[in-house]
Amino acid sequence: MEIFETEIYKRYLEILNRDGCLPQNRDGLGAQGLGAAEPQAVSFGELLEKYDAFCFDGYGTLYNRGAFVYPGARDWFAALRSAGKQVRLITNAASDVDRVLAADAAKRGFDFSEAETISSGSLLKDLVKELRAGTAANANQACGPLKLREVYYIGRETGKNVLAECGMTAVAPDEFPEEPVVAISSAKDTDETYARAVEILRRPGAILLVLNSDAWAPKIDGSREPVSGALCERLRRESVDESNGGNGGNGDNGGKGCTTYYLGKPFPAIWKKVSASLPESLFNGRKPRVIMIGDTLGTDVLGARVAGFDSALVVGRNEPAAELLVDELELGIYPDFYL
């Protein structure tokens, strides 16, 4: 794992720990060791017998860009459908609304319904309501009600559909929104858009909306690349304006930097939505046994701990096998199983 990537996921851990989202786990390891002390390597068939509901990450776990599907992934999904298990697609993709993400998955052979699809982008509507009402939790600085009619947006063009569902529009790349708000859904920045985003985020009361918290992602050829979460962390750090101008020699924002809101895994809002979609009524009145299957320690596995779910890590995608033990030790995050 890259050093910068590790720093990002450690920041996520700090935020979750600060907010009381990291309960003591089953092994009593707590925030310093989240997960099974000795993860087991298992077959998918073994998991099929053990759990009632299966939550899947999308990119890097089931599929990748275009029509690419990982070997065996369709077999997993078919077995779950045949066994009548509950399935959910839990994705940090904020490249479009849930109905489109579900349709894209179906084209690859995974017929998740819209109701079975829960994305980080779908959480934006509730956060926007809170920001407009002035009731959003804010760890850095007081923030009054916002209009949030415009944002400065970096990401795929289709991601503007997510903004539109919240009553927001993206200003042109060479313009400024009426309020200092930047939203990021993917690392599609240029030198010009990056500089403009930094300028906006250094203004008083600036807000950074992280629509996709993934820091790194695997490519089809097996290599890995920094994505939205990495771009957002660079912007967050650069928003701390310590120049000689502005307020008391600390730049326009007093040296405090922007206020950052993270959506999706590993943060709790998405898991509350997942749990609400799995009521006990679906399981003959008993609490379901749920497992999260993903390819990333810092989002999928850590997020499962926040949710109170078990987890299985698909090794060799976003978590290189040769680096696994070192990364687990560095982050203190361990899955229950390896796939």
Short mmCIF file of C-alpha atoms in Angstrom, two decimals:
data_model
loop_
_atom_site.label_atom_id
_atom_site.label_comp_id
_atom_site.label_asym_id
_atom_site.label_seq_id
_atom_site.Cartn_x
_atom_site.Cartn_y
_atom_site.Cartn_z
CA MET A 1 0.00 0.00 0.00
CA GLU A 2 1.30 3.45 -0.88
CA ILE A 3 2.36 5.69 2.02
CA PHE A 4 -0.17 8.36 1.08
CA GLU A 5 -2.89 5.70 0.83
CA THR A 6 -2.06 4.46 4.32
CA GLU A 7 -2.22 8.02 5.66
CA ILE A 8 -5.70 8.46 4.18
CA TYR A 9 -7.08 5.29 5.73
CA LYS A 10 -5.47 6.16 9.06
CA ARG A 11 -7.32 9.47 8.88
CA TYR A 12 -10.57 7.58 8.31
CA LEU A 13 -9.76 5.49 11.38
CA GLU A 14 -9.16 8.63 13.43
CA ILE A 15 -12.47 10.15 12.36
CA LEU A 16 -14.40 6.97 13.12
CA ASN A 17 -12.67 6.57 16.47
CA ARG A 18 -13.33 10.22 17.36
CA ASP A 19 -17.00 9.82 16.51
CA GLY A 20 -17.37 6.61 18.52
CA CYS A 21 -17.97 4.41 15.48
CA LEU A 22 -15.40 1.73 16.33
CA PRO A 23 -16.87 -0.62 18.93
CA GLN A 24 -14.85 -3.29 20.65
CA ASN A 25 -14.93 -6.21 18.27
CA ARG A 26 -15.54 -9.85 18.95
CA ASP A 27 -11.89 -10.55 19.72
CA GLY A 28 -11.59 -7.64 22.13
CA LEU A 29 -9.01 -5.93 19.95
CA GLY A 30 -10.89 -2.63 19.73
CA ALA A 31 -9.73 0.27 17.60
CA GLN A 32 -6.13 -0.96 17.62
CA GLY A 33 -6.97 -4.26 15.97
CA LEU A 34 -10.23 -4.38 14.06
CA GLY A 35 -11.14 -7.86 12.93
CA ALA A 36 -10.27 -11.49 13.39
CA ALA A 37 -6.89 -12.14 14.97
CA GLU A 38 -6.24 -14.89 12.42
CA PRO A 39 -8.36 -14.53 9.27
CA GLN A 40 -9.25 -17.81 7.59
CA ALA A 41 -8.90 -18.59 3.90
CA VAL A 42 -12.25 -19.99 2.77
CA SER A 43 -14.15 -20.98 -0.34
CA PHE A 44 -17.24 -19.06 -1.36
CA GLY A 45 -19.28 -22.19 -0.75
CA GLU A 46 -18.35 -22.10 2.91
CA LEU A 47 -19.62 -18.55 3.20
CA LEU A 48 -22.79 -19.44 1.35
CA GLU A 49 -23.74 -21.87 4.10
CA LYS A 50 -22.89 -19.48 6.94
CA TYR A 51 -24.56 -16.16 6.03
CA ASP A 52 -28.06 -14.87 5.21
CA ALA A 53 -27.13 -11.62 3.47
CA PHE A 54 -24.18 -10.78 1.23
CA CYS A 55 -23.00 -7.22 0.65
CA PHE A 56 -20.64 -6.74 -2.27
CA ASP A 57 -18.31 -4.00 -3.32
CA GLY A 58 -18.51 -3.45 -7.07
CA TYR A 59 -15.31 -2.24 -8.76
CA GLY A 60 -12.37 -4.47 -7.90
CA THR A 61 -14.54 -7.19 -6.40
CA LEU A 62 -17.14 -8.20 -8.99
CA TYR A 63 -16.12 -6.16 -12.03
CA ASN A 64 -13.94 -3.38 -13.33
CA ARG A 65 -14.08 -0.86 -16.19
CA GLY A 66 -16.27 -1.51 -19.19
CA ALA A 67 -17.59 -5.05 -19.47
CA PHE A 68 -14.76 -6.66 -17.49
CA VAL A 69 -15.92 -9.20 -14.88
CA TYR A 70 -13.55 -11.00 -12.50
CA PRO A 71 -13.36 -14.78 -12.95
CA GLY A 72 -15.85 -16.63 -10.76
CA ALA A 73 -17.80 -13.52 -9.73
CA ARG A 74 -20.89 -14.39 -11.78
CA ASP A 75 -20.81 -17.90 -10.27
CA TRP A 76 -20.88 -16.42 -6.78
CA PHE A 77 -23.83 -14.25 -7.65
CA ALA A 78 -25.75 -17.06 -9.35
CA ALA A 79 -25.25 -19.31 -6.33
CA LEU A 80 -26.65 -16.63 -4.02
CA ARG A 81 -29.71 -16.07 -6.17
CA SER A 82 -30.27 -19.83 -6.40
CA ALA A 83 -30.03 -20.15 -2.61
CA GLY A 84 -32.47 -17.29 -2.04
CA LYS A 85 -29.95 -15.15 -0.17
CA GLN A 86 -30.30 -11.41 0.23
CA VAL A 87 -27.73 -9.49 -1.83
CA ARG A 88 -26.70 -5.84 -1.79
CA LEU A 89 -24.34 -3.80 -3.94
CA ILE A 90 -22.57 -1.37 -1.59
CA THR A 91 -20.50 0.94 -3.71
CA ASN A 92 -18.55 4.15 -3.31
CA ALA A 93 -19.22 4.91 -6.96
CA ALA A 94 -20.89 8.31 -7.23
CA SER A 95 -20.72 8.41 -11.02
CA ASP A 96 -24.51 8.27 -11.36
CA VAL A 97 -27.73 7.60 -9.45
CA ASP A 98 -28.51 4.16 -8.01
CA ARG A 99 -30.93 3.07 -10.74
CA VAL A 100 -28.20 3.63 -13.35
CA LEU A 101 -25.53 1.89 -11.26
CA ALA A 102 -27.87 -1.09 -10.86
CA ALA A 103 -28.51 -1.19 -14.59
CA ASP A 104 -24.77 -1.05 -15.30
CA ALA A 105 -24.19 -3.98 -12.94
CA ALA A 106 -26.98 -5.93 -14.64
CA LYS A 107 -25.27 -5.44 -18.01
CA ARG A 108 -22.27 -7.24 -16.54
CA GLY A 109 -24.41 -10.15 -15.33
CA PHE A 110 -25.28 -8.99 -11.79
CA ASP A 111 -28.99 -8.22 -11.66
CA PHE A 112 -29.05 -6.05 -8.55
CA SER A 113 -32.32 -4.14 -8.33
CA GLU A 114 -32.32 -0.44 -7.55
CA ALA A 115 -33.49 -1.30 -4.02
CA GLU A 116 -30.53 -3.67 -3.65
CA THR A 117 -28.08 -0.97 -4.75
CA ILE A 118 -26.76 1.49 -2.18
CA SER A 119 -24.16 3.99 -3.32
CA SER A 120 -22.24 6.75 -1.62
CA GLY A 121 -23.85 9.24 -3.98
CA SER A 122 -27.31 8.31 -2.71
CA LEU A 123 -26.33 9.68 0.70
CA LEU A 124 -25.77 13.19 -0.61
CA LYS A 125 -29.45 14.15 -0.52
CA ASP A 126 -29.70 13.74 3.27
CA LEU A 127 -26.44 15.60 3.87
CA VAL A 128 -27.55 18.47 1.65
CA LYS A 129 -30.79 18.76 3.62
CA GLU A 130 -28.79 19.06 6.84
CA LEU A 131 -26.39 21.61 5.36
CA ARG A 132 -29.29 23.69 4.10
CA ALA A 133 -30.90 23.53 7.52
CA GLY A 134 -27.61 24.30 9.29
CA THR A 135 -27.86 21.08 11.31
CA ALA A 136 -25.03 19.05 9.77
CA ALA A 137 -22.40 17.79 12.17
CA ASN A 138 -19.25 19.83 11.73
CA ALA A 139 -16.01 19.02 13.51
CA ASN A 140 -13.95 21.95 12.28
CA GLN A 141 -15.89 25.18 12.33
CA ALA A 142 -19.39 26.58 12.81
CA CYS A 143 -21.39 26.55 9.62
CA GLY A 144 -24.73 28.24 9.16
CA PRO A 145 -27.48 27.25 6.68
CA LEU A 146 -26.39 27.10 3.05
CA LYS A 147 -28.32 27.57 -0.20
CA LEU A 148 -26.33 24.86 -2.01
CA ARG A 149 -27.72 25.70 -5.42
CA GLU A 150 -24.28 25.52 -7.03
CA VAL A 151 -21.07 23.58 -6.43
CA TYR A 152 -17.68 23.36 -8.07
CA TYR A 153 -17.60 19.77 -9.30
CA ILE A 154 -14.78 17.45 -10.37
CA GLY A 155 -15.79 14.04 -11.68
CA ARG A 156 -17.50 12.20 -14.48
CA GLU A 157 -20.16 14.08 -16.43
CA THR A 158 -22.80 11.55 -15.35
CA GLY A 159 -22.05 12.36 -11.72
CA LYS A 160 -23.94 15.61 -12.25
CA ASN A 161 -27.10 13.49 -12.13
CA VAL A 162 -26.34 12.87 -8.43
CA LEU A 163 -26.10 16.62 -7.87
CA ALA A 164 -29.31 17.26 -9.80
CA GLU A 165 -31.25 14.90 -7.55
CA CYS A 166 -30.27 17.19 -4.68
CA GLY A 167 -31.29 20.35 -6.52
CA MET A 168 -27.71 21.41 -7.27
CA THR A 169 -25.89 22.31 -10.45
CA ALA A 170 -22.18 22.28 -11.28
CA VAL A 171 -20.72 25.58 -12.39
CA ALA A 172 -18.43 25.72 -15.40
CA PRO A 173 -14.79 24.74 -14.74
CA ASP A 174 -13.61 28.35 -15.03
CA GLU A 175 -16.33 29.78 -12.75
CA PHE A 176 -16.94 30.03 -9.00
CA PRO A 177 -20.06 28.76 -7.21
CA GLU A 178 -22.02 31.33 -5.22
CA GLU A 179 -20.90 29.53 -2.04
CA PRO A 180 -17.45 27.96 -1.51
CA VAL A 181 -18.44 24.32 -1.97
CA VAL A 182 -16.46 21.71 -3.91
CA ALA A 183 -17.78 18.22 -4.70
CA ILE A 184 -15.55 15.38 -5.93
CA SER A 185 -16.76 12.05 -7.33
CA SER A 186 -13.66 10.89 -9.22
CA ALA A 187 -10.11 11.96 -9.95
CA LYS A 188 -10.84 13.72 -13.23
CA ASP A 189 -9.02 16.93 -12.39
CA THR A 190 -6.73 19.01 -14.58
CA ASP A 191 -4.12 21.48 -13.40
CA GLU A 192 -6.67 24.25 -13.96
CA THR A 193 -9.59 22.60 -12.14
CA TYR A 194 -7.33 21.56 -9.26
CA ALA A 195 -6.05 25.12 -8.82
CA ARG A 196 -9.60 26.50 -8.95
CA ALA A 197 -10.78 23.97 -6.35
CA VAL A 198 -7.92 24.93 -4.01
CA GLU A 199 -8.78 28.60 -4.41
CA ILE A 200 -12.40 27.91 -3.50
CA LEU A 201 -11.52 25.69 -0.54
CA ARG A 202 -9.27 28.34 0.97
CA ARG A 203 -12.20 30.71 1.36
CA PRO A 204 -13.91 31.20 4.74
CA GLY A 205 -16.52 28.52 5.46
CA ALA A 206 -15.48 26.34 2.52
CA ILE A 207 -16.83 22.81 2.29
CA LEU A 208 -15.41 19.76 0.53
CA LEU A 209 -17.95 17.05 -0.31
CA VAL A 210 -16.19 13.70 -0.80
CA LEU A 211 -18.73 11.74 -2.82
CA ASN A 212 -16.38 8.78 -3.23
CA SER A 213 -14.01 7.98 -0.35
CA ASP A 214 -11.94 5.34 -2.20
CA ALA A 215 -8.29 6.35 -2.09
CA TRP A 216 -6.83 3.81 -4.54
CA ALA A 217 -8.45 1.43 -7.03
CA PRO A 218 -7.27 -1.58 -9.05
CA LYS A 219 -7.08 -1.53 -12.84
CA ILE A 220 -7.89 -4.45 -15.14
CA ASP A 221 -4.18 -5.11 -15.79
CA GLY A 222 -3.54 -5.60 -12.06
CA SER A 223 -1.92 -2.23 -11.43
CA ARG A 224 -3.44 0.30 -9.04
CA GLU A 225 -4.05 4.04 -9.22
CA PRO A 226 -5.04 6.90 -6.88
CA VAL A 227 -8.66 7.94 -7.25
CA SER A 228 -11.22 10.26 -5.66
CA GLY A 229 -10.21 9.86 -2.01
CA ALA A 230 -6.59 10.64 -2.82
CA LEU A 231 -7.53 13.76 -4.78
CA CYS A 232 -9.77 14.90 -1.94
CA GLU A 233 -7.04 14.45 0.64
CA ARG A 234 -4.65 16.53 -1.45
CA LEU A 235 -7.28 19.26 -1.72
CA ARG A 236 -8.08 19.08 1.99
CA ARG A 237 -4.45 19.55 2.90
CA GLU A 238 -3.97 22.39 0.43
CA SER A 239 -7.05 24.17 1.75
CA VAL A 240 -5.08 25.13 4.85
CA ASP A 241 -3.97 28.56 3.68
CA GLU A 242 -0.99 29.70 5.73
CA SER A 243 -0.01 32.56 3.47
CA ASN A 244 0.74 36.04 4.77
CA GLY A 245 -2.43 37.57 3.40
CA GLY A 246 -5.98 37.42 4.69
CA ASN A 247 -6.99 36.96 8.30
CA GLY A 248 -4.19 37.73 10.73
CA GLY A 249 -1.47 36.33 8.49
CA ASN A 250 -3.25 32.98 8.10
CA GLY A 251 -4.76 33.39 4.67
CA ASP A 252 -8.45 33.73 3.82
CA ASN A 253 -9.58 30.83 6.00
CA GLY A 254 -7.54 31.66 9.08
CA GLY A 255 -5.29 28.65 8.55
CA LYS A 256 -8.07 26.20 9.46
CA GLY A 257 -8.75 24.69 6.06
CA CYS A 258 -12.05 23.52 4.65
CA THR A 259 -14.68 21.42 6.37
CA THR A 260 -14.77 17.95 4.83
CA TYR A 261 -17.74 15.60 4.63
CA TYR A 262 -17.11 11.99 3.62
CA LEU A 263 -19.81 9.83 2.03
CA GLY A 264 -19.81 6.07 1.61
CA LYS A 265 -17.64 3.30 3.01
CA PRO A 266 -16.25 3.12 5.66
CA PHE A 267 -18.40 5.85 7.26
CA PRO A 268 -21.59 5.01 9.18
CA ALA A 269 -24.34 6.63 7.08
CA ILE A 270 -24.11 4.06 4.31
CA TRP A 271 -24.22 1.17 6.78
CA LYS A 272 -27.33 2.54 8.45
CA LYS A 273 -29.00 2.50 5.05
CA VAL A 274 -27.79 -1.04 4.42
CA SER A 275 -29.05 -2.29 7.78
CA ALA A 276 -32.43 -0.61 7.21
CA SER A 277 -32.71 -2.55 3.95
CA LEU A 278 -32.23 -5.84 5.81
CA PRO A 279 -35.04 -5.87 8.42
CA GLU A 280 -35.59 -8.95 10.54
CA SER A 281 -38.90 -9.49 8.74
CA LEU A 282 -36.90 -10.76 5.76
CA PHE A 283 -35.34 -13.45 7.95
CA ASN A 284 -38.30 -14.94 9.84
CA GLY A 285 -38.01 -12.38 12.62
CA ARG A 286 -34.39 -13.01 13.54
CA LYS A 287 -31.30 -10.86 13.19
CA PRO A 288 -29.58 -11.70 9.88
CA ARG A 289 -26.03 -12.95 9.57
CA VAL A 290 -24.44 -10.45 7.18
CA ILE A 291 -21.06 -10.45 5.46
CA MET A 292 -19.37 -7.71 3.43
CA ILE A 293 -17.19 -8.92 0.56
CA GLY A 294 -14.73 -6.41 -0.86
CA ASP A 295 -11.19 -5.77 -1.99
CA THR A 296 -10.05 -2.92 0.28
CA LEU A 297 -9.02 -2.93 3.94
CA GLY A 298 -9.66 0.78 4.52
CA THR A 299 -13.20 0.92 3.13
CA ASP A 300 -14.80 -2.53 2.81
CA VAL A 301 -13.28 -4.33 5.80
CA LEU A 302 -13.15 -1.29 8.07
CA GLY A 303 -16.68 -0.37 7.02
CA ALA A 304 -17.94 -3.83 7.89
CA ARG A 305 -16.60 -3.34 11.41
CA VAL A 306 -18.49 -0.06 11.67
CA ALA A 307 -21.65 -1.87 10.54
CA GLY A 308 -21.15 -4.83 12.86
CA PHE A 309 -20.89 -7.22 9.89
CA ASP A 310 -18.33 -9.90 9.19
CA SER A 311 -16.03 -9.35 6.23
CA ALA A 312 -14.18 -11.24 3.53
CA LEU A 313 -11.28 -9.67 1.66
CA VAL A 314 -10.65 -10.59 -1.98
CA VAL A 315 -6.85 -10.59 -1.98
CA GLY A 316 -4.74 -9.48 -4.92
CA ARG A 317 -6.98 -6.77 -6.35
CA ASN A 318 -6.80 -3.50 -4.42
CA GLU A 319 -4.78 -5.20 -1.69
CA PRO A 320 -1.62 -6.76 -3.16
CA ALA A 321 -0.98 -10.18 -1.66
CA ALA A 322 2.69 -9.40 -1.06
CA GLU A 323 1.77 -6.34 1.02
CA LEU A 324 -1.22 -7.74 2.89
CA LEU A 325 0.35 -8.64 6.23
CA VAL A 326 2.28 -5.37 6.46
CA ASP A 327 -0.80 -3.33 5.58
CA GLU A 328 -2.97 -5.17 8.11
CA LEU A 329 -0.42 -4.55 10.83
CA GLU A 330 0.06 -0.89 9.86
CA LEU A 331 -3.67 -0.14 9.89
CA GLY A 332 -4.71 -2.62 12.56
CA ILE A 333 -7.54 -3.83 10.30
CA TYR A 334 -8.15 -7.53 9.65
CA PRO A 335 -10.97 -9.31 7.79
CA ASP A 336 -12.65 -12.42 9.10
CA PHE A 337 -11.93 -14.32 5.90
CA TYR A 338 -9.75 -14.26 2.80
CA LEU A 339 -11.22 -15.11 -0.60
#
